[in-house]
Amino acid sequence: MTEITPATPGVDRRTLLQRAAAVGLMAAPAAGLLSACVGGSDDTQKQAEGTKSADNPLGLDPKAPVEIVIFDGGLGTKYATDVDTPLYNKKWPDSKVTYSATQEISTVVQPRINAGDAPDMINNSGSKLMDMGALVSAGQAQDLTELFAAPSLDIAGKTVKDTLVPGTIEQGTFDGKPYALNYAYTVFGLWHNAKLFQKNGWTVPKTWAEFTALCDKIKAAGITPYGYAGANASYYQYLVILTSAAKIGGPDVLKNIDNLVDGAWTAEPVKQAAAAWAEIGAKYSNKSFLGLKHTEVQLQQDQDKVAFYPSGSWLENEQAADTPAGFEYAVSPVPSVTASDKLPQTAIYASAGEIYFVSSKGKNPRGGMEYLRTMLSKEAAIGFTKLTKTLTVVQGATDGLTISPGLTSGNDMLKAAGSDIFSYRFDTWYKKLDDEARAATNELMFQGGTADKFCQRMQKVADAVKADSSIKKFQR
């Protein structure tokens, strides 16, 4: 059976995969504080466990309750209540699933982890997500190796790992072990209303010259050419800045940033990208967006007051209630900044995002892993995509589906990219860098900042993170 508890009121939306978060994030405790807070009670807590078998490969106790907490953001929560939990209970009818939803994960869940009363499975996302690196370092996240080695729930002859898009497990790996499941496969780019573009005869730009020329035309038509929400969604914007940097200099630009290589943020490709986007912010955006939330700017786009909006492929579903009948979501890659970019214009940032993890010190970690195994079944993945208009990391989960215009556009962009797909990890590894990138991006785009100042500001914080022995370091 399923017990539904009311969602906790909150404010903002999610971060990508992995992501994802926003300006004003609540500071998550450092690993040392986490370890100190949780103390000894939950270290010796009796955890539910059953007998492993072919039908029960993770060895959960079939009668033990499972508690899940879901982030209530752009993906909604119906996939959990209407798809995943019924599927879990179909196999384990005696296991009561206690469910709750919130938009403030760290506010609601962090105190419970610190008190030794962690939920079993948590969707760690939103503008107040918890610091995943700190959770791993404090031993609060369950090693998911057994989960990925277990048989798929409904794809015969394959392990869970075999059913996943390549790179999925690596996206949630810390120090060589998987501690998180990044479930939603998200493509990022510049979103627009295809019907508006058709009506005006506007062509999606591929070069920077085409981009700025089109922005001039859009501006002349009385529409803000480009916008994003500075109050809580500036990570959308620093993502496209870094996308441009990776196209200019190649994917190692982002790898160097992740690995805290000296001078990674002041490298020429990052400066060129920041300078190009600073011009867009100065000439083609609206400074009032600095104080707006994502849904407020997204609503303006739905009203054809904003042409281009940077986001991930969750956008169409997030705006479903406010999207008028004549609006058709479409997405395109970020235009090439220079004629000598190392990656083609079709290259994109795409990755497994939307973090789910199991509490290692909770009452029923094996039940939490089994719930994730349910989510990774093909049936659950299809249900998720139908409800959210978002791909999952389960291969073939859209086979035979009639999908929405936005998701179709994202799929087309993904196919065109081929192997030219990249991502970064610093945002989940080092919260200080993520926070600083949000603030520095708003300064660059809305407050007259310069590329040099942006790069120097980011490098200073990266150097501080690198020198801080209390911060666990990761490499890729």
Short mmCIF file of C-alpha atoms in Angstrom, two decimals:
data_model
loop_
_atom_site.label_atom_id
_atom_site.label_comp_id
_atom_site.label_asym_id
_atom_site.label_seq_id
_atom_site.Cartn_x
_atom_site.Cartn_y
_atom_site.Cartn_z
CA MET A 1 0.00 0.00 0.00
CA THR A 2 1.04 3.62 -0.45
CA GLU A 3 0.80 6.36 2.10
CA ILE A 4 0.72 9.85 0.58
CA THR A 5 1.79 12.76 2.72
CA PRO A 6 1.36 16.38 1.65
CA ALA A 7 4.09 18.11 -0.31
CA THR A 8 6.13 20.63 1.61
CA PRO A 9 5.60 24.16 0.25
CA GLY A 10 8.63 25.50 -1.59
CA VAL A 11 9.76 27.83 -4.26
CA ASP A 12 11.95 26.90 -7.15
CA ARG A 13 12.60 24.05 -9.56
CA ARG A 14 15.28 21.57 -10.17
CA THR A 15 18.79 21.43 -11.19
CA LEU A 16 20.38 18.25 -14.43
CA LEU A 17 20.72 16.53 -14.01
CA GLN A 18 22.16 16.28 -12.88
CA ARG A 19 20.82 18.52 -13.31
CA ALA A 20 20.55 21.17 -11.65
CA ALA A 21 20.24 24.11 -8.90
CA ALA A 22 20.08 27.86 -8.62
CA VAL A 23 21.24 31.12 -7.05
CA GLY A 24 20.55 31.25 -3.33
CA LEU A 25 21.12 27.58 -2.69
CA MET A 26 21.11 26.65 0.95
CA ALA A 27 24.65 25.73 1.92
CA ALA A 28 24.86 22.01 2.54
CA PRO A 29 26.99 20.96 5.51
CA ALA A 30 30.56 19.93 4.83
CA ALA A 31 31.40 16.28 5.00
CA GLY A 32 32.94 16.61 8.43
CA LEU A 33 29.83 18.25 9.86
CA LEU A 34 27.65 15.59 8.31
CA SER A 35 29.72 12.87 9.91
CA ALA A 36 29.68 14.61 13.27
CA CYS A 37 25.95 15.17 13.21
CA VAL A 38 24.89 11.66 12.35
CA GLY A 39 26.88 10.20 15.20
CA GLY A 40 26.54 6.62 16.32
CA SER A 41 22.84 5.86 16.64
CA ASP A 42 22.18 5.28 12.96
CA ASP A 43 25.55 3.57 12.48
CA THR A 44 24.27 0.66 14.58
CA GLN A 45 20.64 0.93 13.51
CA LYS A 46 19.12 -2.41 12.52
CA GLN A 47 18.43 -2.35 8.81
CA ALA A 48 15.75 -4.37 7.03
CA GLU A 49 17.16 -7.28 5.09
CA GLY A 50 15.84 -10.45 3.52
CA THR A 51 17.22 -13.49 1.73
CA LYS A 52 18.76 -13.06 -1.70
CA SER A 53 17.31 -15.17 -4.49
CA ALA A 54 16.76 -15.04 -8.23
CA ASP A 55 13.46 -13.26 -7.57
CA ASN A 56 14.96 -11.04 -4.87
CA PRO A 57 18.52 -10.30 -6.06
CA LEU A 58 19.04 -7.35 -3.72
CA GLY A 59 17.90 -9.26 -0.64
CA LEU A 60 15.22 -6.87 0.60
CA ASP A 61 12.75 -7.74 3.33
CA PRO A 62 9.45 -8.07 1.41
CA LYS A 63 7.45 -6.77 4.38
CA ALA A 64 9.67 -3.85 5.35
CA PRO A 65 8.32 -0.36 4.58
CA VAL A 66 10.13 1.95 2.19
CA GLU A 67 10.14 5.73 2.46
CA ILE A 68 10.77 7.89 -0.58
CA VAL A 69 11.07 11.67 -0.95
CA ILE A 70 10.55 13.16 -4.43
CA PHE A 71 11.45 16.64 -5.62
CA ASP A 72 8.33 18.44 -6.83
CA GLY A 73 9.68 20.41 -9.79
CA GLY A 74 9.56 20.44 -13.55
CA LEU A 75 9.06 16.68 -13.78
CA GLY A 76 6.19 16.71 -11.32
CA THR A 77 5.57 13.76 -8.99
CA LYS A 78 2.94 11.67 -10.80
CA TYR A 79 5.60 9.34 -12.18
CA ALA A 80 6.31 8.32 -8.58
CA THR A 81 2.69 8.05 -7.40
CA ASP A 82 1.11 6.72 -10.59
CA VAL A 83 3.88 4.61 -12.15
CA ASP A 84 6.82 3.65 -9.94
CA THR A 85 5.07 2.98 -6.64
CA PRO A 86 2.26 0.87 -8.16
CA LEU A 87 4.88 -1.17 -10.05
CA TYR A 88 6.92 -1.62 -6.86
CA ASN A 89 3.82 -2.70 -4.92
CA LYS A 90 2.78 -5.07 -7.70
CA LYS A 91 5.92 -7.09 -6.99
CA TRP A 92 6.12 -6.37 -3.25
CA PRO A 93 2.49 -5.98 -2.07
CA ASP A 94 3.34 -6.24 1.63
CA SER A 95 5.85 -3.39 1.58
CA LYS A 96 4.21 -0.07 2.42
CA VAL A 97 5.64 2.86 0.46
CA THR A 98 5.54 6.13 2.35
CA TYR A 99 5.79 9.03 -0.06
CA SER A 100 6.29 12.75 0.33
CA ALA A 101 7.19 15.56 -2.04
CA THR A 102 8.94 18.87 -1.50
CA GLN A 103 10.61 21.68 -3.42
CA GLU A 104 13.17 22.16 -0.63
CA ILE A 105 15.11 18.92 -0.38
CA SER A 106 17.96 20.12 1.85
CA THR A 107 15.57 21.95 4.19
CA VAL A 108 13.40 18.88 4.66
CA VAL A 109 15.82 15.95 4.31
CA GLN A 110 19.17 17.23 5.62
CA PRO A 111 18.02 17.59 9.25
CA ARG A 112 16.65 14.06 9.14
CA ILE A 113 19.95 12.69 7.83
CA ASN A 114 21.81 14.59 10.53
CA ALA A 115 19.47 13.12 13.16
CA GLY A 116 19.89 9.55 11.90
CA ASP A 117 16.35 9.34 10.51
CA ALA A 118 17.02 9.37 6.77
CA PRO A 119 14.38 8.38 4.20
CA ASP A 120 15.33 5.31 2.17
CA MET A 121 15.36 6.81 -1.33
CA ILE A 122 15.69 10.51 -2.13
CA ASN A 123 15.32 12.52 -5.33
CA ASN A 124 18.07 15.05 -4.62
CA SER A 125 17.24 17.96 -6.90
CA GLY A 126 15.99 21.52 -7.08
CA SER A 127 17.29 24.86 -5.95
CA LYS A 128 17.86 23.44 -2.47
CA LEU A 129 19.45 20.13 -3.28
CA MET A 130 21.99 18.59 -0.91
CA ASP A 131 25.72 18.52 -1.60
CA MET A 132 26.14 15.06 -3.14
CA GLY A 133 29.92 15.08 -2.73
CA ALA A 134 29.57 15.79 0.97
CA LEU A 135 26.98 13.04 1.39
CA VAL A 136 29.29 10.53 -0.27
CA SER A 137 32.29 11.66 1.77
CA ALA A 138 30.26 11.34 4.98
CA GLY A 139 29.20 7.78 4.14
CA GLN A 140 25.53 8.75 3.86
CA ALA A 141 24.98 7.49 0.30
CA GLN A 142 24.61 3.79 -0.48
CA ASP A 143 27.06 2.14 -2.88
CA LEU A 144 24.81 1.11 -5.80
CA THR A 145 27.13 -1.50 -7.30
CA GLU A 146 24.70 -4.31 -6.37
CA LEU A 147 21.81 -2.48 -7.99
CA PHE A 148 23.53 -2.11 -11.34
CA ALA A 149 24.73 -5.74 -11.25
CA ALA A 150 21.22 -7.05 -10.49
CA PRO A 151 18.99 -8.47 -13.24
CA SER A 152 16.71 -6.01 -14.98
CA LEU A 153 13.17 -6.22 -13.68
CA ASP A 154 11.59 -6.72 -17.11
CA ILE A 155 14.30 -6.99 -19.77
CA ALA A 156 15.20 -10.65 -19.90
CA GLY A 157 18.83 -11.69 -19.91
CA LYS A 158 20.22 -8.29 -19.01
CA THR A 159 21.52 -6.70 -15.85
CA VAL A 160 20.33 -3.25 -14.89
CA LYS A 161 23.66 -1.89 -16.11
CA ASP A 162 23.16 -3.51 -19.52
CA THR A 163 19.91 -1.61 -20.05
CA LEU A 164 21.32 1.87 -19.49
CA VAL A 165 22.55 4.57 -21.84
CA PRO A 166 26.39 4.57 -21.86
CA GLY A 167 27.83 6.98 -19.32
CA THR A 168 24.90 6.76 -16.91
CA ILE A 169 26.73 4.99 -14.11
CA GLU A 170 29.82 7.17 -14.54
CA GLN A 171 27.70 10.29 -14.06
CA GLY A 172 26.87 9.18 -10.51
CA THR A 173 30.30 7.74 -9.68
CA PHE A 174 32.57 9.12 -6.97
CA ASP A 175 36.05 7.68 -6.39
CA GLY A 176 35.30 4.74 -8.66
CA LYS A 177 32.04 3.67 -7.02
CA PRO A 178 28.44 4.50 -8.04
CA TYR A 179 26.50 6.34 -5.35
CA ALA A 180 23.81 8.10 -7.37
CA LEU A 181 21.42 7.30 -10.17
CA ASN A 182 21.05 10.12 -12.66
CA TYR A 183 17.73 9.06 -14.18
CA ALA A 184 16.50 11.68 -16.63
CA TYR A 185 18.50 11.93 -19.84
CA THR A 186 18.49 15.60 -20.62
CA VAL A 187 19.56 17.52 -23.69
CA PHE A 188 20.31 21.22 -23.32
CA GLY A 189 20.06 23.98 -25.85
CA LEU A 190 18.21 27.14 -26.86
CA TRP A 191 14.44 26.71 -26.81
CA HIS A 192 12.01 28.66 -28.96
CA ASN A 193 8.47 28.62 -30.33
CA ALA A 194 8.70 26.94 -33.74
CA LYS A 195 5.34 28.45 -34.75
CA LEU A 196 6.55 31.99 -33.97
CA PHE A 197 9.69 31.42 -36.03
CA GLN A 198 7.67 30.02 -38.94
CA LYS A 199 5.26 32.95 -38.82
CA ASN A 200 8.09 35.47 -39.03
CA GLY A 201 10.30 33.55 -41.43
CA TRP A 202 13.10 33.30 -38.88
CA THR A 203 15.73 30.58 -39.36
CA VAL A 204 17.44 28.96 -36.40
CA PRO A 205 21.01 30.35 -36.35
CA LYS A 206 24.10 28.18 -36.64
CA THR A 207 26.84 30.84 -36.46
CA TRP A 208 27.29 33.68 -33.99
CA ALA A 209 26.85 36.25 -36.76
CA GLU A 210 23.53 34.63 -37.68
CA PHE A 211 22.56 34.57 -34.00
CA THR A 212 23.16 38.27 -33.38
CA ALA A 213 21.57 39.23 -36.71
CA LEU A 214 18.44 37.29 -35.79
CA CYS A 215 18.42 38.85 -32.33
CA ASP A 216 18.39 42.27 -34.03
CA LYS A 217 15.34 41.23 -36.08
CA ILE A 218 13.56 39.83 -33.02
CA LYS A 219 14.29 42.96 -31.03
CA ALA A 220 12.92 45.11 -33.88
CA ALA A 221 9.72 43.05 -33.72
CA GLY A 222 9.23 44.12 -30.09
CA ILE A 223 10.22 40.76 -28.57
CA THR A 224 13.06 40.24 -26.08
CA PRO A 225 15.49 38.07 -28.07
CA TYR A 226 17.01 36.16 -25.16
CA GLY A 227 16.26 35.59 -21.50
CA TYR A 228 16.80 33.44 -18.44
CA ALA A 229 15.86 33.80 -14.77
CA GLY A 230 18.56 35.35 -12.60
CA ALA A 231 16.79 34.72 -9.30
CA ASN A 232 17.10 30.95 -9.40
CA ALA A 233 18.09 29.63 -12.82
CA SER A 234 21.44 31.18 -13.66
CA TYR A 235 22.91 27.69 -13.94
CA TYR A 236 20.98 27.43 -17.23
CA GLN A 237 23.06 30.35 -18.47
CA TYR A 238 26.48 29.31 -17.20
CA LEU A 239 25.76 25.96 -18.84
CA VAL A 240 25.47 27.59 -22.27
CA ILE A 241 28.57 29.72 -21.61
CA LEU A 242 30.52 26.54 -20.89
CA THR A 243 28.88 24.84 -23.87
CA SER A 244 30.33 27.58 -26.06
CA ALA A 245 33.71 27.21 -24.35
CA ALA A 246 33.72 23.46 -25.05
CA LYS A 247 32.82 24.02 -28.70
CA ILE A 248 35.58 26.60 -29.08
CA GLY A 249 38.34 24.65 -27.34
CA GLY A 250 37.11 21.07 -27.23
CA PRO A 251 35.71 18.98 -24.35
CA ASP A 252 39.01 19.06 -22.43
CA VAL A 253 38.13 22.65 -21.50
CA LEU A 254 35.41 21.25 -19.24
CA LYS A 255 37.50 18.32 -18.08
CA ASN A 256 40.19 20.76 -16.89
CA ILE A 257 37.57 22.76 -14.99
CA ASP A 258 36.30 19.58 -13.32
CA ASN A 259 39.81 18.48 -12.40
CA LEU A 260 40.72 21.88 -10.92
CA VAL A 261 43.60 22.28 -13.36
CA ASP A 262 45.48 25.53 -12.75
CA GLY A 263 44.18 28.29 -15.04
CA ALA A 264 41.25 26.23 -16.35
CA TRP A 265 38.77 29.09 -15.89
CA THR A 266 41.06 31.71 -17.42
CA ALA A 267 41.75 29.63 -20.53
CA GLU A 268 41.15 31.45 -23.81
CA PRO A 269 38.08 29.40 -24.87
CA VAL A 270 36.31 30.30 -21.62
CA LYS A 271 37.17 33.99 -22.08
CA GLN A 272 35.91 33.96 -25.67
CA ALA A 273 32.68 32.27 -24.65
CA ALA A 274 32.10 34.64 -21.75
CA ALA A 275 32.74 37.66 -23.96
CA ALA A 276 30.27 36.44 -26.59
CA TRP A 277 27.52 35.83 -24.06
CA ALA A 278 28.20 39.10 -22.24
CA GLU A 279 27.29 40.85 -25.48
CA ILE A 280 24.02 38.92 -25.67
CA GLY A 281 23.22 39.94 -22.11
CA ALA A 282 24.04 43.59 -22.74
CA LYS A 283 22.19 43.97 -26.05
CA TYR A 284 19.47 41.37 -26.27
CA SER A 285 18.13 40.51 -22.82
CA ASN A 286 16.16 42.32 -20.13
CA LYS A 287 17.81 43.36 -16.87
CA SER A 288 14.53 42.86 -14.99
CA PHE A 289 15.03 39.11 -15.48
CA LEU A 290 17.73 39.25 -12.80
CA GLY A 291 15.04 39.24 -10.11
CA LEU A 292 12.68 36.75 -11.75
CA LYS A 293 12.24 33.02 -11.19
CA HIS A 294 12.40 30.46 -13.99
CA THR A 295 8.64 30.05 -14.33
CA GLU A 296 8.17 33.81 -14.67
CA VAL A 297 10.55 34.09 -17.60
CA GLN A 298 9.27 30.84 -19.10
CA LEU A 299 5.73 32.21 -18.96
CA GLN A 300 6.89 35.25 -20.92
CA GLN A 301 8.27 32.91 -23.56
CA ASP A 302 4.93 31.09 -23.70
CA GLN A 303 3.37 34.50 -24.36
CA ASP A 304 5.89 35.16 -27.19
CA LYS A 305 7.51 37.97 -25.25
CA VAL A 306 10.87 36.12 -25.16
CA ALA A 307 12.29 34.30 -28.18
CA PHE A 308 15.24 32.18 -27.00
CA TYR A 309 15.44 30.54 -23.58
CA PRO A 310 18.29 28.24 -22.43
CA SER A 311 17.13 25.11 -20.66
CA GLY A 312 17.04 21.34 -20.54
CA SER A 313 14.44 19.07 -22.10
CA TRP A 314 12.22 19.15 -19.00
CA LEU A 315 11.01 22.62 -20.10
CA GLU A 316 8.08 21.48 -22.22
CA ASN A 317 6.57 19.44 -19.40
CA GLU A 318 7.24 22.09 -16.78
CA GLN A 319 5.28 24.66 -18.79
CA ALA A 320 2.50 22.33 -19.95
CA ALA A 321 -0.21 24.10 -17.93
CA ASP A 322 0.75 27.54 -19.27
CA THR A 323 1.56 26.69 -22.89
CA PRO A 324 -1.09 28.03 -25.29
CA ALA A 325 -2.46 25.90 -28.12
CA GLY A 326 -0.49 27.75 -30.81
CA PHE A 327 2.89 27.31 -29.13
CA GLU A 328 5.24 24.54 -30.29
CA TYR A 329 8.43 23.93 -28.32
CA ALA A 330 11.62 23.32 -30.29
CA VAL A 331 15.28 23.29 -29.31
CA SER A 332 18.50 23.98 -31.20
CA PRO A 333 22.21 23.73 -30.39
CA VAL A 334 24.13 26.78 -29.18
CA PRO A 335 25.53 28.58 -32.28
CA SER A 336 29.25 28.32 -33.06
CA VAL A 337 31.13 31.32 -31.68
CA THR A 338 34.08 31.17 -34.09
CA ALA A 339 34.76 29.70 -37.52
CA SER A 340 37.54 27.59 -36.00
CA ASP A 341 35.62 25.95 -33.14
CA LYS A 342 37.04 22.50 -32.38
CA LEU A 343 33.57 20.97 -32.09
CA PRO A 344 30.84 21.33 -34.74
CA GLN A 345 27.77 23.49 -34.26
CA THR A 346 25.70 20.34 -33.79
CA ALA A 347 27.68 19.39 -30.65
CA ILE A 348 25.60 19.62 -27.47
CA TYR A 349 25.69 19.35 -23.72
CA ALA A 350 23.65 16.29 -22.77
CA SER A 351 23.83 14.07 -19.75
CA ALA A 352 22.04 11.88 -17.30
CA GLY A 353 20.61 14.14 -14.63
CA GLU A 354 18.01 14.34 -11.87
CA ILE A 355 19.79 12.65 -8.98
CA TYR A 356 18.30 9.78 -6.97
CA PHE A 357 20.22 8.11 -4.16
CA VAL A 358 19.70 5.63 -1.35
CA SER A 359 20.52 6.44 2.26
CA SER A 360 23.18 4.02 3.45
CA LYS A 361 22.39 4.67 7.12
CA GLY A 362 18.61 4.51 6.73
CA LYS A 363 16.21 1.83 7.88
CA ASN A 364 15.85 0.04 4.55
CA PRO A 365 18.60 0.71 1.99
CA ARG A 366 17.87 -2.57 0.19
CA GLY A 367 14.27 -1.50 -0.26
CA GLY A 368 15.51 1.85 -1.54
CA MET A 369 17.70 0.10 -4.13
CA GLU A 370 14.80 -2.14 -5.17
CA TYR A 371 12.67 0.97 -5.70
CA LEU A 372 15.39 2.29 -8.03
CA ARG A 373 15.47 -1.08 -9.83
CA THR A 374 11.74 -0.64 -10.39
CA MET A 375 12.33 2.84 -11.83
CA LEU A 376 14.91 1.35 -14.19
CA SER A 377 12.47 -1.17 -15.64
CA LYS A 378 11.36 -0.49 -19.20
CA GLU A 379 7.72 -0.23 -18.12
CA ALA A 380 8.53 2.45 -15.54
CA ALA A 381 10.75 4.33 -17.98
CA ILE A 382 8.00 4.42 -20.61
CA GLY A 383 5.53 5.67 -18.02
CA PHE A 384 7.96 8.37 -16.92
CA THR A 385 8.48 9.60 -20.48
CA LYS A 386 4.75 9.66 -21.20
CA LEU A 387 4.08 11.74 -18.09
CA THR A 388 7.07 14.08 -18.19
CA LYS A 389 7.95 14.35 -21.90
CA THR A 390 11.50 13.59 -20.79
CA LEU A 391 13.82 10.76 -21.77
CA THR A 392 15.24 8.38 -19.20
CA VAL A 393 18.57 6.57 -19.16
CA VAL A 394 16.83 3.27 -19.99
CA GLN A 395 17.62 2.37 -23.57
CA GLY A 396 14.69 1.90 -25.94
CA ALA A 397 12.13 3.36 -23.58
CA THR A 398 10.64 5.59 -26.30
CA ASP A 399 10.34 2.80 -28.87
CA GLY A 400 6.89 2.96 -30.44
CA LEU A 401 5.81 6.04 -28.51
CA THR A 402 4.20 9.07 -30.07
CA ILE A 403 6.16 11.85 -28.43
CA SER A 404 5.61 15.59 -28.09
CA PRO A 405 7.06 18.27 -30.41
CA GLY A 406 9.65 19.40 -27.87
CA LEU A 407 10.83 15.89 -27.08
CA THR A 408 10.92 15.09 -30.80
CA SER A 409 13.04 18.19 -31.39
CA GLY A 410 15.38 17.20 -28.58
CA ASN A 411 15.71 13.68 -29.97
CA ASP A 412 16.53 15.07 -33.41
CA MET A 413 19.18 17.34 -31.89
CA LEU A 414 20.66 14.38 -29.99
CA LYS A 415 20.86 12.26 -33.15
CA ALA A 416 22.49 15.10 -35.09
CA ALA A 417 25.12 15.49 -32.38
CA GLY A 418 26.27 11.92 -32.80
CA SER A 419 29.34 11.40 -30.63
CA ASP A 420 29.85 15.15 -30.09
CA ILE A 421 28.23 15.17 -26.67
CA PHE A 422 29.89 16.54 -23.55
CA SER A 423 29.16 17.47 -19.93
CA TYR A 424 30.85 18.59 -16.73
CA ARG A 425 30.79 17.45 -13.10
CA PHE A 426 32.14 20.34 -11.01
CA ASP A 427 28.64 21.55 -10.17
CA THR A 428 27.87 18.39 -8.18
CA TRP A 429 31.42 17.86 -6.94
CA TYR A 430 32.12 21.34 -5.58
CA LYS A 431 29.15 23.34 -4.37
CA LYS A 432 31.28 26.45 -3.79
CA LEU A 433 32.15 26.54 -7.48
CA ASP A 434 28.54 26.01 -8.48
CA ASP A 435 27.35 28.84 -6.23
CA GLU A 436 30.04 31.18 -7.51
CA ALA A 437 29.30 30.34 -11.14
CA ARG A 438 25.67 31.37 -10.65
CA ALA A 439 26.56 34.70 -9.11
CA ALA A 440 29.36 35.43 -11.58
CA THR A 441 27.05 34.60 -14.48
CA ASN A 442 24.40 37.05 -13.30
CA GLU A 443 27.06 39.73 -12.99
CA LEU A 444 28.30 38.99 -16.50
CA MET A 445 24.86 38.96 -18.13
CA PHE A 446 22.91 41.55 -16.17
CA GLN A 447 25.28 43.82 -14.28
CA GLY A 448 27.86 44.97 -16.79
CA GLY A 449 30.42 42.30 -16.01
CA THR A 450 33.30 41.48 -18.33
CA ALA A 451 34.74 38.22 -19.56
CA ASP A 452 38.03 38.87 -17.77
CA LYS A 453 36.27 39.57 -14.48
CA PHE A 454 34.10 36.46 -14.86
CA CYS A 455 37.10 34.24 -15.53
CA GLN A 456 39.25 35.72 -12.77
CA ARG A 457 36.40 35.47 -10.27
CA MET A 458 35.82 31.81 -11.08
CA GLN A 459 39.52 30.97 -11.07
CA LYS A 460 39.96 32.51 -7.64
CA VAL A 461 37.28 30.27 -6.15
CA ALA A 462 38.54 27.22 -8.04
CA ASP A 463 42.00 27.84 -6.59
CA ALA A 464 40.50 28.14 -3.10
CA VAL A 465 38.62 24.86 -3.50
CA LYS A 466 41.77 23.14 -4.74
CA ALA A 467 43.77 24.41 -1.77
CA ASP A 468 41.13 23.48 0.82
CA SER A 469 42.14 20.13 2.27
CA SER A 470 38.73 19.73 3.93
CA ILE A 471 37.05 19.42 0.52
CA LYS A 472 37.15 15.97 -1.05
CA LYS A 473 38.60 16.11 -4.56
CA PHE A 474 37.37 14.10 -7.55
CA GLN A 475 38.86 13.45 -10.98
CA ARG A 476 37.67 12.39 -14.40
#
